[in-house]
Tab-separated table of C-alpha atoms and ligand atoms in Angstrom:
chain	number	residue	atom	x	y	z
E	755	MET	CA	118.971	97.504	99.229
E	756	ARG	CA	119.485	99.415	96.037
E	757	PHE	CA	120.437	98.429	92.484
E	758	ASP	CA	121.752	100.955	89.987
E	759	ILE	CA	121.876	99.756	86.387
E	760	ILE	CA	123.962	101.575	83.784
E	761	THR	CA	122.894	100.819	80.209
E	762	ILE	CA	122.423	102.243	76.737
E	763	PHE	CA	118.964	100.608	76.595
E	764	PRO	CA	117.178	101.804	79.750
E	765	GLU	CA	113.782	101.052	78.218
E	766	MET	CA	114.554	97.308	78.241
E	767	PHE	CA	114.010	97.107	82.007
E	768	ALA	CA	110.505	98.526	82.484
E	769	SER	CA	108.630	95.308	81.715
E	770	VAL	CA	110.888	92.802	83.508
E	771	PHE	CA	110.650	94.686	86.786
E	772	SER	CA	106.904	95.249	86.549
E	773	GLY	CA	106.000	91.712	87.598
E	774	GLY	CA	106.822	88.940	90.012
E	775	VAL	CA	109.078	89.060	93.004
E	776	VAL	CA	110.916	92.217	91.943
E	777	ARG	CA	107.711	94.205	91.611
E	778	LYS	CA	106.612	93.064	95.076
E	779	ALA	CA	109.986	94.036	96.517
E	780	LEU	CA	109.741	97.481	94.902
E	781	GLU	CA	106.204	97.978	96.215
E	782	LYS	CA	107.247	97.009	99.728
E	783	GLY	CA	110.159	99.413	99.466
E	784	VAL	CA	112.750	96.810	100.507
E	785	VAL	CA	114.475	97.030	97.113
E	786	ARG	CA	115.045	100.120	94.990
E	787	ILE	CA	116.158	100.078	91.363
E	788	ALA	CA	117.453	103.035	89.388
E	789	VAL	CA	118.181	102.631	85.680
E	790	HIS	CA	120.637	105.137	84.186
E	791	ASP	CA	121.131	105.944	80.519
E	792	LEU	CA	124.856	105.769	79.742
E	793	ARG	CA	124.399	108.501	77.129
E	794	ASP	CA	123.521	110.958	79.923
E	795	PHE	CA	127.166	110.686	81.000
E	796	THR	CA	128.697	111.644	77.659
E	797	GLU	CA	129.985	115.158	77.073
E	798	ASP	CA	129.919	115.450	73.283
E	799	LYS	CA	127.207	116.667	70.960
E	800	HIS	CA	126.530	113.190	69.548
E	801	ARG	CA	126.374	111.536	72.973
E	802	GLN	CA	128.755	108.903	71.678
E	803	VAL	CA	129.235	105.864	73.904
E	804	ASP	CA	131.292	103.640	71.588
E	805	ASP	CA	134.265	103.812	69.276
E	806	ARG	CA	136.388	101.644	66.959
E	807	PRO	CA	138.811	99.238	68.625
E	808	PHE	CA	142.532	99.996	68.508
E	809	GLY	CA	144.472	97.373	66.594
E	810	GLY	CA	141.873	97.211	63.878
E	811	LEU	CA	139.032	94.756	64.260
E	812	GLU	CA	135.417	94.800	63.173
E	813	GLY	CA	132.798	96.280	65.443
E	814	MET	CA	132.624	98.875	68.174
E	815	VAL	CA	133.745	98.990	71.800
E	816	LEU	CA	132.117	100.916	74.659
E	817	LYS	CA	134.303	103.893	75.614
E	818	PRO	CA	135.644	104.142	79.150
E	819	GLU	CA	134.902	107.797	80.001
E	820	PRO	CA	131.067	107.730	80.126
E	821	ILE	CA	131.145	104.471	82.131
E	822	PHE	CA	133.621	105.859	84.685
E	823	ARG	CA	131.567	109.066	84.986
E	824	ALA	CA	128.305	107.144	85.396
E	825	VAL	CA	129.689	104.836	88.085
E	826	GLU	CA	131.299	107.727	89.966
E	827	ALA	CA	127.981	109.623	89.860
E	828	VAL	CA	125.755	106.813	91.154
E	829	ARG	CA	128.083	105.015	93.546
E	830	GLN	CA	127.348	105.630	97.194
E	831	ALA	CA	129.697	105.121	100.132
E	832	GLU	CA	132.283	102.454	99.446
E	833	GLY	CA	132.190	99.585	101.881
E	834	THR	CA	128.469	98.906	101.449
E	835	SER	CA	128.519	99.313	97.693
E	836	ARG	CA	129.781	96.989	94.931
E	837	VAL	CA	130.177	97.618	91.217
E	838	TYR	CA	130.010	94.793	88.642
E	839	LEU	CA	130.327	94.524	84.901
E	840	LEU	CA	128.048	91.955	83.268
E	841	SER	CA	130.154	89.889	80.890
E	842	PRO	CA	130.610	86.291	79.770
E	843	GLN	CA	134.099	86.420	81.328
E	844	GLY	CA	132.711	86.975	84.814
E	845	ARG	CA	132.178	84.832	87.901
E	846	PRO	CA	129.249	82.512	87.188
E	847	LEU	CA	126.085	83.591	88.983
E	848	ASP	CA	124.857	81.070	91.533
E	849	ALA	CA	122.825	81.162	94.740
E	850	ALA	CA	125.909	81.966	96.829
E	851	LEU	CA	126.751	85.011	94.710
E	852	ALA	CA	123.101	86.137	94.652
E	853	ARG	CA	123.053	85.980	98.437
E	854	GLU	CA	126.317	87.926	98.662
E	855	LEU	CA	124.892	90.676	96.461
E	856	ALA	CA	121.711	90.850	98.541
E	857	SER	CA	123.776	91.629	101.629
E	858	GLN	CA	125.167	94.824	100.076
E	859	GLY	CA	123.618	98.229	100.572
E	860	GLN	CA	124.061	99.040	96.897
E	861	VAL	CA	124.928	97.021	93.799
E	862	VAL	CA	125.855	98.916	90.626
E	863	LEU	CA	125.524	96.858	87.433
E	864	VAL	CA	127.242	98.010	84.249
E	865	CYS	CA	125.787	96.455	81.094
E	866	GLY	CA	128.279	95.731	78.326
E	867	ARG	CA	127.277	95.993	74.665
E	868	TYR	CA	128.460	95.566	71.140
E	869	GLU	CA	131.722	93.731	70.659
E	870	GLY	CA	133.042	94.678	74.053
E	871	VAL	CA	133.875	97.207	76.714
E	872	ASP	CA	137.208	99.024	77.020
E	873	GLU	CA	139.269	96.754	79.295
E	874	ARG	CA	140.122	99.633	81.657
E	875	VAL	CA	136.581	99.354	83.004
E	876	ALA	CA	137.223	95.768	84.116
E	877	ASP	CA	140.776	96.520	85.267
E	878	HIS	CA	140.355	99.811	87.126
E	879	LEU	CA	136.709	100.587	87.826
E	880	VAL	CA	134.577	97.610	88.820
E	881	ASP	CA	134.911	95.259	91.802
E	882	GLY	CA	134.223	92.234	89.618
E	883	GLU	CA	132.499	90.763	86.582
E	884	ILE	CA	129.410	88.535	86.625
E	885	SER	CA	128.337	86.019	83.968
E	886	ILE	CA	124.952	84.314	83.836
E	887	GLY	CA	126.201	81.418	81.746
E	888	ASP	CA	128.605	80.147	79.124
E	889	TYR	CA	127.021	81.783	76.115
E	890	VAL	CA	127.247	85.248	74.636
E	891	LEU	CA	124.254	87.558	74.884
E	892	SER	CA	124.051	90.626	72.687
E	893	GLY	CA	124.395	92.734	75.804
E	894	GLY	CA	124.444	92.738	79.581
E	895	GLU	CA	120.859	93.972	79.995
E	896	LEU	CA	119.131	90.594	80.193
E	897	ALA	CA	121.925	89.353	82.453
E	898	ALA	CA	121.492	92.366	84.774
E	899	ALA	CA	117.756	91.642	85.037
E	900	VAL	CA	118.546	88.037	85.964
E	901	VAL	CA	121.044	89.164	88.621
E	902	VAL	CA	118.519	91.583	90.147
E	903	ASP	CA	115.788	88.932	90.281
E	904	ALA	CA	118.037	86.261	91.791
E	905	ALA	CA	119.546	88.635	94.377
E	906	ALA	CA	116.232	90.301	95.307
E	907	ARG	CA	114.915	86.928	96.471
E	908	PHE	CA	117.558	86.933	99.211
E	909	VAL	CA	116.707	90.408	100.504
E	910	PRO	CA	114.872	89.962	103.825
E	911	GLY	CA	111.131	90.506	103.478
E	912	VAL	CA	110.990	89.857	99.740
E	913	VAL	CA	109.797	86.249	99.603
E	914	GLY	CA	107.639	84.484	102.165
E	915	LYS	CA	108.980	82.052	104.725
E	916	GLU	CA	107.854	78.976	102.846
E	917	ASP	CA	109.689	80.036	99.713
E	918	SER	CA	112.838	81.147	101.456
E	919	VAL	CA	113.256	77.702	102.977
E	920	ARG	CA	113.228	76.249	99.474
E	921	ASN	CA	115.705	78.846	98.346
E	922	GLU	CA	117.921	77.660	101.114
E	923	SER	CA	117.670	74.162	99.799
E	924	PHE	CA	119.064	75.201	96.438
E	925	ALA	CA	121.731	77.282	98.123
E	926	GLY	CA	122.346	74.099	100.107
E	927	GLY	CA	123.141	72.562	96.764
E	928	ILE	CA	120.347	70.297	95.530
E	929	LEU	CA	117.501	70.650	93.054
E	930	ASP	CA	113.874	71.124	94.015
E	931	PHE	CA	111.369	68.309	94.602
E	932	PRO	CA	108.442	67.840	92.162
E	933	GLN	CA	105.173	69.700	92.786
E	934	TYR	CA	101.615	68.814	91.750
E	935	THR	CA	98.222	70.458	91.888
E	936	ARG	CA	94.684	69.516	90.846
E	937	PRO	CA	93.412	67.505	89.065
E	938	ARG	CA	94.537	64.287	90.748
E	939	GLU	CA	94.514	62.590	87.376
E	940	PHE	CA	95.073	64.297	84.042
E	941	ARG	CA	95.050	62.356	80.755
E	942	GLY	CA	95.827	59.256	82.734
E	943	PHE	CA	98.819	60.835	84.485
E	944	LYS	CA	98.409	60.459	88.218
E	945	VAL	CA	99.678	62.539	91.128
E	946	PRO	CA	101.849	60.338	93.402
E	947	GLN	CA	99.674	58.674	96.027
E	948	VAL	CA	101.892	59.632	98.958
E	949	LEU	CA	100.851	63.284	98.625
E	950	PHE	CA	97.270	62.402	99.683
E	951	SER	CA	98.402	60.420	102.714
E	952	GLY	CA	98.184	63.344	105.138
E	953	ASP	CA	101.359	61.961	106.745
E	954	HIS	CA	103.636	65.005	106.764
E	955	LYS	CA	106.744	63.102	107.834
E	956	LYS	CA	106.281	60.644	105.019
E	957	ILE	CA	105.661	63.418	102.500
E	958	GLU	CA	108.740	65.308	103.631
E	959	ARG	CA	110.861	62.176	103.291
E	960	TRP	CA	109.447	61.465	99.830
E	961	ARG	CA	110.177	65.024	98.711
E	962	ARG	CA	113.749	64.865	99.964
E	963	LYS	CA	114.232	61.560	98.199
E	964	LYS	CA	112.857	62.869	94.899
E	965	ALA	CA	115.011	66.000	95.146
E	966	LEU	CA	118.147	63.926	95.763
E	967	GLU	CA	117.272	61.498	92.979
E	968	LYS	CA	116.754	64.326	90.505
E	969	THR	CA	119.998	66.007	91.537
E	970	VAL	CA	122.074	62.856	91.140
E	971	ARG	CA	120.508	62.115	87.767
E	972	ARG	CA	120.548	65.590	86.239
E	973	ARG	CA	123.269	67.503	88.063
E	974	PRO	CA	125.746	65.025	89.512
E	975	ASP	CA	128.270	67.905	89.663
E	976	LEU	CA	126.252	69.447	92.511
E	977	VAL	CA	126.812	66.476	94.811
E	978	ALA	CA	130.098	65.078	93.478
E	979	HIS	CA	132.321	66.756	96.066
E	980	ARG	CA	129.954	66.678	99.007
E	981	THR	CA	129.553	64.265	101.823
E	982	LEU	CA	125.860	63.551	102.091
E	983	ALA	CA	124.140	63.302	105.462
E	984	PRO	CA	123.532	59.649	106.517
E	985	GLU	CA	119.763	60.050	106.037
E	986	ASP	CA	120.297	61.378	102.499
E	987	ARG	CA	122.583	58.468	101.679
E	988	ARG	CA	119.934	56.062	102.945
E	989	LEU	CA	117.296	57.693	100.744
E	990	LEU	CA	119.539	57.373	97.694
E	991	GLU	CA	120.279	53.734	98.480
E	992	GLU	CA	116.539	53.099	98.614
E	993	THR	CA	116.257	54.652	95.170
E	994	SER	CA	118.960	52.497	93.625
E	995	ASN	CA	117.453	49.367	95.224
E	996	GLU	CA	114.064	50.286	93.763
E	997	ARG	CA	115.699	50.600	90.339
E	998	LYS	CA	117.279	47.144	90.648
E	999	ASP	CA	113.851	45.709	91.453
E	1000	GLU	CA	112.290	47.262	88.341
P	1172	ADE	N1	126.967	89.806	78.335
P	1172	ADE	C1	127.038	89.041	77.234
P	1172	ADE	N2	126.946	87.738	77.538
P	1172	ADE	C2	126.808	87.665	78.893
P	1172	ADE	C3	126.680	86.600	79.819
P	1172	ADE	N3	126.663	85.328	79.430
P	1172	ADE	N4	126.569	86.901	81.128
P	1172	ADE	C4	126.593	88.179	81.536
P	1172	ADE	N5	126.703	89.219	80.712
P	1172	ADE	C5	126.820	88.981	79.399
């Protein structure tokens, strides 16, 4: 699949895509990323991308024309291509959205900047808006990098089997289980004994239980409207009984 990023700070992306999962995906050729400088789509001498807002407020707003031109230049066949504006007003990014994006042939990401983007971009150009959280970043660039990383993980061939199963588990709606490595004891803090048991069934059960426990404690919203499988309910009951015994 292919990502096209439209930005006034193209240089911001070089380092984030030069490591980790995205780099591997680029090397394998299963993901392609093109970063486009919005100023290349201006037609005036000063390559102006922003202007003062009508109605008189402080600050500058990104002009519509260069953004429309840029999107029209990079967008491939409709149908397999989606265009999104990164903005705090967008649909919150989660595993389901990341997976949806990964199933597209092309995703075009438009990075907002300054005090805003002319509303005609949101109303008449893009297919949707994406937010990475309820806070305001100084621009869409960091958000676009987050979207690319999260979506790339769902592109077939990007992460190994082992990892993708764990991805599934978050997409399935619960947090991850705790992980440990050597040493077995560090400053008196011990790795849970069950992990040395060699009993894979027991370990799997323990991991599921810890993941459920953590989810209920830290993110009750993730399980509030779900009916848990009987085995999961049993594991959680065990947990609350253990607490009563403490
Ligand atoms: N641009 C500014 N803030 C943002 C956010 N929270 N998510 C996506 N894009 C943004």
